[in-house]
Amino acid sequence: MTRRSAGAAPAGWNWNLHHHRAILDAIPPGARTAVDIGTGNGFLAVDLAERGLQVLALDVDAPTAALAAHTIEASGLRGRVEVRHADVLDPGLTDRFDVVASVSTLHHLPDEALGLRRMATLVAPAGVLVVVAFARPSGPADVVRSIAGTVIAQGQRLRGRYWEHDAPLAWPPPHTRRQLERLAATELPGSTVRPLMAGRYCITWRP
């Protein structure tokens, strides 16, 4: 997917933007509300709002939340998206949402298990939790997907199409793919974990 920058100029492509599709494809029929946890520059919140959802976009980093607010303003979706400088682990957040989404945020949290449990508490009874998470390789197939993702990204850079986000970085991820699968199975019974490209994995859970 190609997105606009906060100034409404073409921002290009990257894997995080590409993997928004994993979340958008999981939106339940009749969904009305969503929360984007670790919104970064706010482009997932824009994608969700453009599908008719009322969106709460959270980011614990104040300058990043300000960038997201600028993105929302430039997109003309301020009436559909509230940007909030807040931590998902804050117990004061008690609303439930039809879509609880997070892209490349889990490894930023100080306690990934607590983070998944907290996200699960935000899911409405007929809703869905979708987490696109980084993990280190656990086998040859993981390595191949990671290398292929790097090659594709480099090709986009050479074409001048790659967009570097402005949000804080945290690297490397603390868990391997197998550890991520065990974490999801423990904290989100019944969840699925499927591989995506470029070292990312999609956790999907429904109450």
Coordinates of C-alpha atoms in Angstrom, one line a residue:
M1 CA 0.0 0.0 0.0
T2 CA 1.1 3.5 -0.7
R3 CA 0.2 6.2 1.8
R4 CA 0.3 10.0 2.1
S5 CA 2.7 11.7 4.3
A6 CA 1.6 14.0 7.1
G7 CA 1.9 16.9 4.6
A8 CA -0.3 15.0 2.1
A9 CA 2.6 14.4 -0.3
P10 CA 3.2 10.8 -1.5
A11 CA 5.0 8.9 1.2
G12 CA 5.8 5.8 -0.7
W13 CA 5.8 2.2 0.6
N14 CA 7.2 0.2 3.4
W15 CA 6.4 -3.2 5.0
N16 CA 4.4 -1.8 7.9
L17 CA 2.1 0.0 5.4
H18 CA 1.9 -3.1 3.2
H19 CA 0.8 -5.2 6.2
H20 CA -2.1 -2.9 7.0
R21 CA -4.0 -5.3 4.7
A22 CA -3.8 -8.1 7.3
I23 CA -5.8 -5.9 9.6
L24 CA -8.2 -4.4 7.1
D25 CA -9.1 -7.9 5.8
A26 CA -10.0 -9.0 9.4
I27 CA -12.6 -6.2 10.1
P28 CA -15.8 -7.9 11.2
P29 CA -19.0 -7.3 9.4
G30 CA -20.9 -4.4 11.0
A31 CA -17.8 -3.1 12.8
R32 CA -18.1 0.5 13.9
T33 CA -15.2 1.3 16.2
A34 CA -11.4 0.6 16.3
V35 CA -8.3 1.4 18.3
D36 CA -4.9 1.7 16.7
I37 CA -2.3 0.9 19.4
G38 CA 1.1 2.5 18.7
T39 CA -0.3 4.5 15.8
G40 CA 3.0 6.0 14.7
N41 CA 2.4 8.4 11.9
G42 CA -1.3 7.6 11.9
F43 CA -1.7 5.9 8.5
L44 CA -3.4 2.8 9.9
A45 CA -5.9 5.0 11.7
V46 CA -6.5 6.7 8.3
D47 CA -7.1 3.4 6.6
L48 CA -9.5 2.2 9.3
A49 CA -11.4 5.5 9.2
E50 CA -11.7 5.4 5.4
R51 CA -13.6 2.2 5.9
G52 CA -16.1 3.9 8.0
L53 CA -14.9 3.1 11.5
Q54 CA -14.6 5.6 14.4
V55 CA -11.0 5.3 15.4
L56 CA -9.0 6.0 18.6
A57 CA -5.3 6.3 17.7
L58 CA -2.9 5.8 20.7
D59 CA 0.8 6.5 21.0
V60 CA 2.9 6.6 24.1
D61 CA 5.4 9.0 22.5
A62 CA 4.2 12.6 22.5
P63 CA 6.0 13.8 19.4
T64 CA 4.8 10.8 17.5
A65 CA 1.2 11.3 18.6
A66 CA 1.6 14.9 17.3
L67 CA 2.8 13.6 13.9
A68 CA -0.3 11.3 13.8
A69 CA -2.6 14.2 14.6
H70 CA -1.1 16.1 11.7
T71 CA -1.6 13.1 9.4
I72 CA -5.3 12.9 10.4
E73 CA -5.8 16.7 9.9
A74 CA -4.2 16.5 6.4
S75 CA -6.4 13.5 5.5
G76 CA -9.6 15.4 6.4
L77 CA -10.6 12.7 8.9
R78 CA -10.5 14.6 12.1
G79 CA -14.1 13.8 12.8
R80 CA -13.5 10.1 12.6
V81 CA -10.2 9.8 14.4
E82 CA -9.2 10.9 17.9
V83 CA -5.4 10.9 18.5
R84 CA -4.5 10.4 22.1
H85 CA -1.0 10.6 23.7
A86 CA -1.6 7.5 25.9
D87 CA -0.2 4.1 27.0
V88 CA -2.2 1.0 26.1
L89 CA -1.2 -0.3 29.5
D90 CA -2.9 2.5 31.3
P91 CA -5.8 0.9 33.2
G92 CA -7.9 4.1 32.7
L93 CA -8.6 3.0 29.1
T94 CA -11.8 1.0 29.6
D95 CA -13.7 1.2 26.3
R96 CA -14.3 -1.8 24.0
F97 CA -13.7 -1.8 20.3
D98 CA -14.8 -3.9 17.3
V99 CA -11.3 -3.8 16.0
V100 CA -8.2 -3.7 18.2
A101 CA -5.1 -3.3 15.9
S102 CA -1.4 -2.9 16.4
V103 CA 1.4 -2.8 13.8
S104 CA 5.0 -3.3 14.9
T105 CA 4.3 -2.1 18.4
L106 CA 4.4 -5.2 20.6
H107 CA 8.2 -5.4 20.8
H108 CA 8.2 -1.8 22.1
L109 CA 6.2 -2.8 25.2
P110 CA 8.1 -3.5 28.5
D111 CA 6.0 -6.7 29.0
E112 CA 4.7 -8.3 25.8
A113 CA 2.5 -10.8 27.7
L114 CA 0.9 -8.1 29.7
G115 CA 0.5 -6.1 26.4
L116 CA -1.4 -8.9 24.7
R117 CA -3.6 -9.4 27.7
R118 CA -4.3 -5.7 27.9
M119 CA -5.2 -5.5 24.2
A120 CA -7.6 -8.5 24.6
T121 CA -9.5 -6.6 27.3
L122 CA -10.3 -3.9 24.8
V123 CA -12.0 -6.2 22.3
A124 CA -15.8 -6.1 22.0
P125 CA -17.6 -9.4 22.3
A126 CA -18.0 -9.8 18.5
G127 CA -14.7 -8.0 17.7
V128 CA -11.2 -9.0 16.7
L129 CA -7.7 -8.3 17.8
V130 CA -5.0 -8.2 15.1
V131 CA -1.4 -7.7 16.0
V132 CA 1.3 -7.5 13.4
A133 CA 4.5 -8.2 15.4
F134 CA 8.2 -8.6 14.7
A135 CA 10.0 -11.7 15.7
R136 CA 13.5 -13.2 15.1
P137 CA 13.7 -16.2 12.9
S138 CA 13.2 -19.7 14.3
G139 CA 13.8 -21.7 11.1
P140 CA 14.9 -21.7 7.5
A141 CA 11.5 -20.5 6.2
D142 CA 11.6 -17.5 8.5
V143 CA 15.1 -16.6 7.3
V144 CA 14.0 -16.8 3.7
R145 CA 11.0 -14.5 4.3
S146 CA 13.2 -12.1 6.1
I147 CA 15.8 -12.0 3.4
A148 CA 13.2 -11.7 0.7
G149 CA 11.6 -8.9 2.5
T150 CA 15.0 -7.1 2.8
V151 CA 15.6 -7.5 -1.0
I152 CA 12.1 -6.2 -1.9
A153 CA 12.5 -3.2 0.4
Q154 CA 16.0 -2.4 -1.0
G155 CA 14.4 -2.5 -4.5
Q156 CA 11.8 0.0 -3.4
R157 CA 14.6 2.2 -2.0
L158 CA 16.5 2.1 -5.3
R159 CA 13.4 3.2 -7.1
G160 CA 12.8 6.0 -4.7
R161 CA 9.6 4.5 -3.4
Y162 CA 10.5 3.5 0.1
W163 CA 9.1 5.6 3.0
E164 CA 11.1 5.9 6.2
H165 CA 8.7 6.5 9.2
D166 CA 9.4 9.0 11.9
A167 CA 8.3 6.9 14.9
P168 CA 10.9 5.7 17.5
L169 CA 12.7 2.4 16.7
A170 CA 13.2 -0.6 19.0
W171 CA 15.5 -3.4 17.8
P172 CA 16.0 -6.3 17.9
P173 CA 12.7 -7.9 18.9
P174 CA 13.0 -9.8 22.1
H175 CA 11.4 -13.0 21.0
T176 CA 11.8 -15.6 18.2
R177 CA 8.9 -16.7 16.1
R178 CA 8.4 -19.9 18.2
Q179 CA 8.5 -17.8 21.4
L180 CA 5.9 -15.5 19.8
E181 CA 3.7 -18.4 19.0
R182 CA 4.0 -19.7 22.6
L183 CA 3.2 -16.3 24.0
A184 CA 0.1 -15.9 21.8
A185 CA -1.1 -19.4 22.7
T186 CA -0.7 -18.7 26.4
E187 CA -2.1 -15.2 26.6
L188 CA -4.7 -15.5 23.8
P189 CA -6.0 -19.0 23.7
G190 CA -7.5 -19.9 20.3
S191 CA -5.4 -17.2 18.5
T192 CA -3.6 -17.9 15.3
V193 CA -0.2 -16.8 14.3
R194 CA 0.7 -16.6 10.6
P195 CA 3.9 -15.6 8.9
L196 CA 4.1 -12.4 6.9
M197 CA 7.1 -11.0 5.0
A198 CA 10.1 -9.2 6.4
G199 CA 10.2 -10.7 9.9
R200 CA 6.6 -10.0 10.8
Y201 CA 3.9 -12.3 12.0
C202 CA 0.1 -11.7 12.3
I203 CA -1.6 -12.7 15.5
T204 CA -5.4 -12.8 15.2
W205 CA -7.7 -13.5 18.2
R206 CA -11.5 -13.3 18.7
P207 CA -13.2 -13.5 22.1

